[in-house]
Short mmCIF file of C-alpha atoms in Angstrom, two decimals:
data_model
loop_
_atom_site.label_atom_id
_atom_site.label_comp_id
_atom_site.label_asym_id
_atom_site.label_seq_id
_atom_site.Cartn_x
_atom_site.Cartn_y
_atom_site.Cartn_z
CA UNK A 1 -19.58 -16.23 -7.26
CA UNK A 2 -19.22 -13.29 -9.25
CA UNK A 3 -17.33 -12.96 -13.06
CA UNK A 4 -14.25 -11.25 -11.71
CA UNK A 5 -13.75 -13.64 -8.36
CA UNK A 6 -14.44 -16.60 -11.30
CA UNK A 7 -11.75 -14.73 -13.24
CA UNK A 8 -9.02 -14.95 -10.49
CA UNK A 9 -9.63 -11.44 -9.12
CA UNK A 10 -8.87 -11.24 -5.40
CA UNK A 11 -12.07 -9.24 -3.66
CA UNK A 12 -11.64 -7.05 -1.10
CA UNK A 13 -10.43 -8.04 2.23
CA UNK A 14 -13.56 -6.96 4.45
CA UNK A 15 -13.43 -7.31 8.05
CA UNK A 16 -15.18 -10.18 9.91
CA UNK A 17 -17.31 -8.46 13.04
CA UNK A 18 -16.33 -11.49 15.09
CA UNK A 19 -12.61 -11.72 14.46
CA UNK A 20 -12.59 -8.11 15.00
CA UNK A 21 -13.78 -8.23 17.89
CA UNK A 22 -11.36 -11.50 19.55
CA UNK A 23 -8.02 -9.22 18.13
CA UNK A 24 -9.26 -5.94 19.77
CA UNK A 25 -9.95 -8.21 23.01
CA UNK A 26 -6.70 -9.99 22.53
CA UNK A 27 -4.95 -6.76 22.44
CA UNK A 28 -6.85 -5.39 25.16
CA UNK A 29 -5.71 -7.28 27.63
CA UNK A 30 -2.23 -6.19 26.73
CA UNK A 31 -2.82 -2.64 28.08
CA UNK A 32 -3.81 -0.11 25.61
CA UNK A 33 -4.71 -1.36 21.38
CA UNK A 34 -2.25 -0.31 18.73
CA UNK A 35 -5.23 2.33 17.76
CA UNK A 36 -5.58 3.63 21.05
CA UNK A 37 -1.50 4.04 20.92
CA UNK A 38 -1.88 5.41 17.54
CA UNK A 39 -4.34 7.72 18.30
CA UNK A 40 -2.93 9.09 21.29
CA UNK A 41 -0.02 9.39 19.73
CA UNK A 42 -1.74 11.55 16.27
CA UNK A 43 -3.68 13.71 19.04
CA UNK A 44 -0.44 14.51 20.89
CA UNK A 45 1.82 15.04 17.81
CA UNK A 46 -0.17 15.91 14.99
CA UNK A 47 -3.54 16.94 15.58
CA UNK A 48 -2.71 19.57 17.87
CA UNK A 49 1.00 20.81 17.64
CA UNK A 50 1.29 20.16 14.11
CA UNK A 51 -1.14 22.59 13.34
CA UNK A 52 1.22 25.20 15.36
CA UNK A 53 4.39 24.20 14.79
CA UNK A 54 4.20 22.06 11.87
CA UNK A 55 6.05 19.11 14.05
CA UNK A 56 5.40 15.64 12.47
CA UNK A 57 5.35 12.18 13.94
CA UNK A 58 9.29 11.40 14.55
CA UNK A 59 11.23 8.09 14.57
CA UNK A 60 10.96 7.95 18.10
CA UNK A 61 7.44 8.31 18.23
CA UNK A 62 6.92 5.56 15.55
CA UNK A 63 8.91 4.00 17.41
CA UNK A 64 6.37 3.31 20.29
CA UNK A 65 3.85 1.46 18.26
CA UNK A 66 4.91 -1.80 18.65
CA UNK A 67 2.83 -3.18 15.09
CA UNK A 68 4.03 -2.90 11.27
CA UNK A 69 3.48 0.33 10.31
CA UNK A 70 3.06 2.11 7.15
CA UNK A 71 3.02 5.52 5.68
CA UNK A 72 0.11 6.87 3.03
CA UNK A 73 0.79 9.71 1.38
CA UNK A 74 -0.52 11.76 -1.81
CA UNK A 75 1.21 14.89 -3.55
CA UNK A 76 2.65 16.79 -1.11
CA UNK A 77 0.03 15.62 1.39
CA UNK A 78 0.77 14.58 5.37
CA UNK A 79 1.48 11.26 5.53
CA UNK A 80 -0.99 9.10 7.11
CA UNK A 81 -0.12 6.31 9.33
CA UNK A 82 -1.87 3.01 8.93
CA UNK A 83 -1.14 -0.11 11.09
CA UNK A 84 -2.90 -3.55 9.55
CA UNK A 85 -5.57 -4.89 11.24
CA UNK A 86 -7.02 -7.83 9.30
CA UNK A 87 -5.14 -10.52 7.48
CA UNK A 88 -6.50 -13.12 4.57
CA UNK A 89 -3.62 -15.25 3.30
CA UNK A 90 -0.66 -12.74 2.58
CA UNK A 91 -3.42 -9.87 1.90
CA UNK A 92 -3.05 -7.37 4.98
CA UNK A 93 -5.55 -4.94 5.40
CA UNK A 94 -4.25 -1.59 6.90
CA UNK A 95 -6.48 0.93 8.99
CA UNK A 96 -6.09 3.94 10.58
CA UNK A 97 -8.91 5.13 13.59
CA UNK A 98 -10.70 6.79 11.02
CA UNK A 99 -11.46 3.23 9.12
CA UNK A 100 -9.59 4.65 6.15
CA UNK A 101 -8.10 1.26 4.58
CA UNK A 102 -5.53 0.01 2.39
CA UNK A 103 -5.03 -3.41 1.40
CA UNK A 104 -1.73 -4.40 0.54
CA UNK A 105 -0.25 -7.65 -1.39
CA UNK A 106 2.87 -7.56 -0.77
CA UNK A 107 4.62 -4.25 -1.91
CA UNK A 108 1.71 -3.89 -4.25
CA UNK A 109 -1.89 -1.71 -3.24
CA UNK A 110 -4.84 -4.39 -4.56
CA UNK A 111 -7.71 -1.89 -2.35
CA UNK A 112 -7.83 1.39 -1.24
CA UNK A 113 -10.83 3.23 -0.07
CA UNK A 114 -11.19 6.93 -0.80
CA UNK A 115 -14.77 9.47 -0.62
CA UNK A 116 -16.35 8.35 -3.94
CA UNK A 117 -14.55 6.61 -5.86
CA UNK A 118 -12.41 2.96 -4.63
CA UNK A 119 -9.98 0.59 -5.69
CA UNK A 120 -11.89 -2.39 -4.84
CA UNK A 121 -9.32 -5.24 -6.14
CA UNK A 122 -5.96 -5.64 -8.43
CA UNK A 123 -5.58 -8.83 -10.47
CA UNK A 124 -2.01 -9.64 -10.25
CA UNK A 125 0.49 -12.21 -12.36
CA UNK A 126 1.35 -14.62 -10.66
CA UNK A 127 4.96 -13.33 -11.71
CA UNK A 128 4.44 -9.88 -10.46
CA UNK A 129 7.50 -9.18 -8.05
CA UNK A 130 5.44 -6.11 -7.20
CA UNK A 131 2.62 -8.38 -5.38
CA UNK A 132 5.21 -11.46 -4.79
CA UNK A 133 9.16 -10.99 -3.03
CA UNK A 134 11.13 -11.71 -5.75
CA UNK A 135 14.99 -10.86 -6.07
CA UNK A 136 15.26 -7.98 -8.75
CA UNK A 137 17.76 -10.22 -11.12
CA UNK A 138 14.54 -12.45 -11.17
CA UNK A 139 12.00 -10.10 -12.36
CA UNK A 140 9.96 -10.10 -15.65
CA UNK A 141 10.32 -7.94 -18.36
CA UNK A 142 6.59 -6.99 -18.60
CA UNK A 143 3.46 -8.45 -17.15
CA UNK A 144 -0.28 -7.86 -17.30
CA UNK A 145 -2.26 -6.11 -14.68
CA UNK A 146 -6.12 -5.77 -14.57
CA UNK A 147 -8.04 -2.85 -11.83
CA UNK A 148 -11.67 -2.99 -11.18
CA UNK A 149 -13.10 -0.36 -9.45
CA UNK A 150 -15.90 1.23 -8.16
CA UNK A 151 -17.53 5.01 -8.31
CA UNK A 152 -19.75 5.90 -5.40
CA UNK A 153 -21.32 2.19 -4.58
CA UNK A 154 -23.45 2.70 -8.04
CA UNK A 155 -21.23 1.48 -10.90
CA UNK A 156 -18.20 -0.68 -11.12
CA UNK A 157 -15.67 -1.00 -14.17
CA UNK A 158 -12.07 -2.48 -15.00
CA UNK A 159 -9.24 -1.96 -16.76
CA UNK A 160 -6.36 -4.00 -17.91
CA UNK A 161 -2.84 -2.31 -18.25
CA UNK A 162 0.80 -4.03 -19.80
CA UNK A 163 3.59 -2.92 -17.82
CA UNK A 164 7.51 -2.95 -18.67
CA UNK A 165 9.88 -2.17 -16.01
CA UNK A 166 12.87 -0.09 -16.22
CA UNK A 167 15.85 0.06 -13.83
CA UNK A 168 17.10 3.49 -12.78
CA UNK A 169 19.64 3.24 -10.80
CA UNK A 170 21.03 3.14 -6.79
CA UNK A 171 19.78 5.80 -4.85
CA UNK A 172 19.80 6.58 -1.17
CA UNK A 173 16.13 7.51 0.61
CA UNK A 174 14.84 8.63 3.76
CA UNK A 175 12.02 7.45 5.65
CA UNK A 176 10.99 9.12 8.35
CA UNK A 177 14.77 9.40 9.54
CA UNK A 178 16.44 6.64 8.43
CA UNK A 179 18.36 6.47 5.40
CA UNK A 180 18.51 3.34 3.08
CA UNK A 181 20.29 2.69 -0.23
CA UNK A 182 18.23 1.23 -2.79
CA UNK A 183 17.40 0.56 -6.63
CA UNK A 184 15.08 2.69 -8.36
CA UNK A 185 12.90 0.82 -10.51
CA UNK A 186 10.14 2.87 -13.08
CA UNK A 187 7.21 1.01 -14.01
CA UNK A 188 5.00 1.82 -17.48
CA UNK A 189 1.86 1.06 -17.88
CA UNK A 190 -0.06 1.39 -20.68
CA UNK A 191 -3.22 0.60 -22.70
CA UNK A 192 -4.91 1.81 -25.67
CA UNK A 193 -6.53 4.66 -23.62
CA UNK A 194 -3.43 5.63 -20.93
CA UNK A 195 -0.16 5.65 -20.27
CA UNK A 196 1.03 5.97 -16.17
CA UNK A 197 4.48 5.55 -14.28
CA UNK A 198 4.79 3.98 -11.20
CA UNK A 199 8.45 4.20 -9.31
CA UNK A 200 9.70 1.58 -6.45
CA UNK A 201 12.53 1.78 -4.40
CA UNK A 202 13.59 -1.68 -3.53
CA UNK A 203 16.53 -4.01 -2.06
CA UNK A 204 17.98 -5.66 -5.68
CA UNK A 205 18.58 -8.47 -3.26
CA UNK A 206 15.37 -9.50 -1.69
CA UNK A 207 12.94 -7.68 -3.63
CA UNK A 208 11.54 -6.01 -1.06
CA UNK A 209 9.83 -2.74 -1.85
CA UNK A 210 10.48 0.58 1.58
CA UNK A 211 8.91 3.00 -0.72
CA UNK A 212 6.34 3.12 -3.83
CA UNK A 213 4.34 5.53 -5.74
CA UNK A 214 1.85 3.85 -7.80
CA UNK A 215 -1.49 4.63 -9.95
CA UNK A 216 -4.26 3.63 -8.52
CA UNK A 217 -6.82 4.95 -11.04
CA UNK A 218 -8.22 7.48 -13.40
CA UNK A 219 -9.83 9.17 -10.12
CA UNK A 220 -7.81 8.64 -7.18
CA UNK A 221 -4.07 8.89 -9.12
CA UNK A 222 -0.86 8.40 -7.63
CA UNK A 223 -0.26 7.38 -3.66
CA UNK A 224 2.94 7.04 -2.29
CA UNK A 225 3.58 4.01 -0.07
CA UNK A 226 6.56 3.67 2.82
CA UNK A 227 7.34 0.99 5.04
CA UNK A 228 7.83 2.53 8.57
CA UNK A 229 7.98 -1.12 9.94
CA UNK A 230 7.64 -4.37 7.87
CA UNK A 231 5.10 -6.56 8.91
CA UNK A 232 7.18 -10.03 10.79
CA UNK A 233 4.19 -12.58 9.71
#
């Protein structure tokens, strides 16, 4: 066991060739995979015309893939639709065809995979409403974090950040047509070498985070996240 899973550091969710392999069956004999809808559906819509006409993916066409859905997006990048396709305990791991993955705990990112350099796992509080639904009256004032990481397969290194949150406000957002009312939460992080904002858009309520744009390291920066359809369980 290594010093960061003996430290309470979640690895990365990695996908188990045989369990694969039983879900893509399973699904299979359903008609067409949620990747084969997917990619039919990114060929048809954005792939081709997109590149003409600048259409994107609508509601309606999200619409027909019948899994939870999410949105990746960074600057004023496409967005790039993930569906998840592993699960270990509440960790989902979201792929697109192209393998690109990210690994959510609940509204929070604990693994993304980018060319060179990864987030390979988040340590989270167990108080972190970001990671774990909690209703926003019940939220912390400030919590630790901790990021490891890793730079081309060579080296690995981590980072530990104290984070305050900051309530901003209602305000109304759209996702990919639909329009929801929501609090606006700002998250700082800081340690003796950085200081980075993260923003949420959440239901005070429930706690549950449609939209986030959060840091995910000195090389890979901010991503936004949206929830196009929550995963059911």
């Amino acid at each position: 066991m290594s010093r960061w899973e003996q430290e309470g550091i979640r690895p990365a969710v990695r996908l188990v060739t045989g369990f694969l392999a039983v879900l893509l069956s399973a699904c299979s004999n359903e008609g067409p995979t949620v990747f084969q809808r997917l990619g039919a559906l990114a060929a048809s819509k954005v792939a081709g015309p997109e590149e003409v006409t600048g259409r994107a993916l609508t509601r309606a066409d999200l619409d027909r893939i019948q899994a939870a859905t999410i949105a990746v997006s960074s600057g004023a990048g496409p967005r790039a639709y993930l569906v998840p396709l592993a699960r270990s305990g509440d960790y989902l791991d979201y792929r697109d065809e192209q393998g690109n993955s990210v690994v959510m705990l609940g509204g929070a990112i604990s693994e993304l995979e980018t060319a060179g350099h990864d987030l390979d796992a988040v340590r989270f509080d167990p108080r972190d409403p970001i990671a774990h639904l909690t209703p926003f009256g019940a939220w912390p004032t400030d919590l630790w974090r901790e990021y490891r990481f890793s730079v081309r397969q060579i080296s690995t290194y981590g980072l530990a950040m104290h984070c305050v949150f900051e309530p901003q406000g209602l305000e109304t957002i759209e996702i990919v047509e639909l329009r929801y009312d929501l609090l606006r939460v700002r998250e700082i992080c800081t340690n003796s070498a950085r200081r980075v904002n993260n923003t949420y858009w959440l239901e005070p309520g429930s706690g549950f985070i449609w939209k986030s744009e959060q840091w995910l390291g000195p090389n890979i920066g901010p991503v936004t996240i949206e929830i196009i359809r929550p995963f059911a369980g």
